[in-house]
Coordinates of C-alpha atoms and ligand atoms in Angstrom, one line a residue:
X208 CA -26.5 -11.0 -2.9
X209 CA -22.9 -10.7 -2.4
X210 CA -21.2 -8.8 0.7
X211 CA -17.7 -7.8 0.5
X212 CA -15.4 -8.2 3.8
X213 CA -11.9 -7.2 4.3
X214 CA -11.6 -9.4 7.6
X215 CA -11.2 -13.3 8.0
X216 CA -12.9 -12.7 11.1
X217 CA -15.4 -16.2 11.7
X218 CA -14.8 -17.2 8.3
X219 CA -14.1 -21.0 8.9
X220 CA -12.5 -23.3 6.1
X221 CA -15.9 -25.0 4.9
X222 CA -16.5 -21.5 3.4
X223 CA -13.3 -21.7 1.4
X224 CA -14.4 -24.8 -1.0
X225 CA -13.1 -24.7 -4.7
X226 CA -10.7 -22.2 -5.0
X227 CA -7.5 -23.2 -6.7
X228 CA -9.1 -24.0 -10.0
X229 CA -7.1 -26.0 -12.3
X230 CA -3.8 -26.2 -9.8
X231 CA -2.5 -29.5 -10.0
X232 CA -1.5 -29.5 -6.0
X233 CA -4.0 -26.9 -4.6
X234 CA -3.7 -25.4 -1.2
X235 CA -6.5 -27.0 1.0
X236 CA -9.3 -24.9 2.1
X237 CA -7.6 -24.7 6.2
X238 CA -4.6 -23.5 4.2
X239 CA -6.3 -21.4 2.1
X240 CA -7.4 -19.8 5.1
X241 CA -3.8 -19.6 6.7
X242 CA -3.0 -18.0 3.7
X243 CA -5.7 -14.8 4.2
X244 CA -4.8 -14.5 7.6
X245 CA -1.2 -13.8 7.0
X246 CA -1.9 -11.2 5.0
X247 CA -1.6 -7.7 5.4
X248 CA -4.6 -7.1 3.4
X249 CA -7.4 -9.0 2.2
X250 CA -11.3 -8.5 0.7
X251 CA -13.9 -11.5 0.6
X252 CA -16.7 -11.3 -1.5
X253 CA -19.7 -13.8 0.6
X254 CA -22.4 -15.0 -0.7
X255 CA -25.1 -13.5 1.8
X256 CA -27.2 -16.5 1.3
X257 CA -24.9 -19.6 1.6
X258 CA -22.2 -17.7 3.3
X259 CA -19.9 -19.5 1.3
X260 CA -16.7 -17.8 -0.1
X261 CA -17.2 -16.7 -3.9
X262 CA -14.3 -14.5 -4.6
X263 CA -11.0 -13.3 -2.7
X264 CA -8.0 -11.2 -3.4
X265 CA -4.8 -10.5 -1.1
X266 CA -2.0 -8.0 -0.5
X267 CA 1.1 -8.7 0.8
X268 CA 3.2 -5.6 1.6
X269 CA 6.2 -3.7 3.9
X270 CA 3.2 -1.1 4.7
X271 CA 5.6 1.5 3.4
X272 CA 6.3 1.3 0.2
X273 CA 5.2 -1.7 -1.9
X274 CA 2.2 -4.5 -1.8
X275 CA 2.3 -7.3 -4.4
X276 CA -1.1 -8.5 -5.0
X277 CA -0.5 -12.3 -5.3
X278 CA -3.8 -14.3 -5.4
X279 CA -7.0 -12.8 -6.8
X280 CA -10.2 -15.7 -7.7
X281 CA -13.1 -15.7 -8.2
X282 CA -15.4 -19.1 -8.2
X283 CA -16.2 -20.0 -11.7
X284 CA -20.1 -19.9 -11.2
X285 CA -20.0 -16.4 -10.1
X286 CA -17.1 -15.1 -12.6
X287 CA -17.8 -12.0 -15.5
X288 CA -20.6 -10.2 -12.5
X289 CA -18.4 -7.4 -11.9
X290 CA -17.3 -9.4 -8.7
X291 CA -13.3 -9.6 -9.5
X292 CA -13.2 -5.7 -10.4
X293 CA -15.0 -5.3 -7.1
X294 CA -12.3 -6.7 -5.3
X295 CA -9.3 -5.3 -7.3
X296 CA -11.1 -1.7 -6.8
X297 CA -11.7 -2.2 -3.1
X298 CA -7.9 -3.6 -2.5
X299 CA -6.4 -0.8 -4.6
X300 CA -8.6 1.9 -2.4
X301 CA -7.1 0.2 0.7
X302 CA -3.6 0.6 -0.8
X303 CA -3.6 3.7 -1.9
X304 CA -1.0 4.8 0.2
X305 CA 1.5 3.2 -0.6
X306 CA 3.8 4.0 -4.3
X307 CA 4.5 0.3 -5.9
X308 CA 1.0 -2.2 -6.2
X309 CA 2.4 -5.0 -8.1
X310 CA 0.5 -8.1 -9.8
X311 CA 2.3 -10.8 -12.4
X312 CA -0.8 -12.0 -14.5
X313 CA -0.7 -13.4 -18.0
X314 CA -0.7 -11.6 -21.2
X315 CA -4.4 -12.1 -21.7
X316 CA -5.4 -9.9 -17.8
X317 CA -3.6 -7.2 -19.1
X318 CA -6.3 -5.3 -19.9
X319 CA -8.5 -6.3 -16.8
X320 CA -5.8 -4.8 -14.1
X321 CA -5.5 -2.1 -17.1
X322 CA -8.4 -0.6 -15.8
X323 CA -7.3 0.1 -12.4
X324 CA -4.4 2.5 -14.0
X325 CA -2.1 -0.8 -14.0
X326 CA 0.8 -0.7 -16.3
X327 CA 2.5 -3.6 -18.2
X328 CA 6.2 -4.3 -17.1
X329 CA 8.2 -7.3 -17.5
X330 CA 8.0 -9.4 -14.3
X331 CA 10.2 -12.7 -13.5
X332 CA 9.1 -15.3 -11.0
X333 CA 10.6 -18.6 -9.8
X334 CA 7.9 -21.5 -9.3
X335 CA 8.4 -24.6 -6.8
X336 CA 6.2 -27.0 -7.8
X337 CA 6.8 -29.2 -4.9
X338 CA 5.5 -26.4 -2.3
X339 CA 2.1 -25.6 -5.1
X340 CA -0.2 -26.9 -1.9
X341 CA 1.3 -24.3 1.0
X342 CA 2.3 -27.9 3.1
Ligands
COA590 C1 -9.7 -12.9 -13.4 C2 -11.0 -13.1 -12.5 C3 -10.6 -12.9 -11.1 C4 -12.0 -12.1 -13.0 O1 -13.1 -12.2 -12.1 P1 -14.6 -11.8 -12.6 O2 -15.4 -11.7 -11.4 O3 -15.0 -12.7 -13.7 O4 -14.3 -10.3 -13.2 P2 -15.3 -9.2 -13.6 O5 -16.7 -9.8 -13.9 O6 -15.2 -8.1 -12.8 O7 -14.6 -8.8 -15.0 C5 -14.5 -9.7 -16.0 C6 -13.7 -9.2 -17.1 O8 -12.4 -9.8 -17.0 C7 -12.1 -10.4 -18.2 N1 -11.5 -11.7 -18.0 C8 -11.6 -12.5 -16.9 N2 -10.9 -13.6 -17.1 C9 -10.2 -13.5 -18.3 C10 -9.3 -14.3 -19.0 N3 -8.9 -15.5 -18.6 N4 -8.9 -13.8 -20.2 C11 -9.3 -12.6 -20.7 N5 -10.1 -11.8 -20.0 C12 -10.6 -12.3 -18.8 C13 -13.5 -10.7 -18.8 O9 -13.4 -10.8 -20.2 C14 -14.3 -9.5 -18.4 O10 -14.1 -8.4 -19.3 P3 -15.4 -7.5 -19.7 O11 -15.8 -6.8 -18.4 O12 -14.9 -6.6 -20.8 O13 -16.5 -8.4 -20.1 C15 -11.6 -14.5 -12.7 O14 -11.8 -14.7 -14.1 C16 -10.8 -15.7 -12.2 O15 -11.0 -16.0 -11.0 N6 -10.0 -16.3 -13.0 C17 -9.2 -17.4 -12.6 C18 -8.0 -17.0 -11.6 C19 -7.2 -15.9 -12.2 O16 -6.8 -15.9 -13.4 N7 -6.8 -15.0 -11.4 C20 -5.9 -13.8 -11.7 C21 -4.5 -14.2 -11.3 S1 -3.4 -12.9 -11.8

């Protein structure tokens, strides 16, 4: 069963193991959790049983006008269950106030954050490579 949080509260780094899939210089799981807690927003989805981490999304925002939506996973394992939608819809309902909710995703997620009413826009990001692991 899968229980969706929008606290860090006790979630320890051990519950954070293989996120990151496929990034050559990951962020470590004690980063990864650095990362949630400086968030302004964030939903887990927990495997009840194990307690273990399966899915995560976070906001980062001026609580005013705008959030950008910059890391969304889900563990391989528990992908195409309805768990990543979960997450989107429970972040966008937390959001809702606010006018701009931003995400840059590849061509081929358009139509996944399509169906949370999000629109296609050309989007420009720089990447340092050197800083990929949050050290
Ligand atoms: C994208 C992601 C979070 C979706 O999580 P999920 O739990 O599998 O999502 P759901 O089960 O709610 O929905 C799956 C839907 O997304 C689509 N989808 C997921 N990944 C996709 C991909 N790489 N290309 C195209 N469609 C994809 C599936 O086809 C599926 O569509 P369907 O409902 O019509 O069958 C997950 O695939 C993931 O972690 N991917 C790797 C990280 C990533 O790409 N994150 C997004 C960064 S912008």
């Amino acid at each position: 069963m899968i229980e969706y949080r929008d606290t860090t509260d006790g979630v320890t780094a051990e519950q954070l193991l293989g996120f990151f899939v496929g990034w050559p210089n990951p962020p470590s799981p004690a980063t990864h959790l650095r990362i949630l807690e400086r968030s302004y927003a964030v939903i887990l989805a927990v495997n009840v049983e194990s307690q273990r981490v399966v899915g995560f999304i976070t906001a980062i925002s001026d609580g005013v006008l705008s959030a950008f939506l910059p890391l969304l996973e889900v563990l391989p394992s528990y992908q195409d269950q309805g768990i990543g939608s979960e997450l989107v819809r429970r972040m966008m309902a937390k959001l809702s106030s606010l006018y701009m909710v931003d995400v840059v995703c590849d061509p081929n997620l358009e139509s996944f954050y399509g169906r949370f009413g999000l629109t296609t826009r050309t989007g420009m990001v720089l990447r340092n490579y050197q800083n990929q692991s949050g050290d």
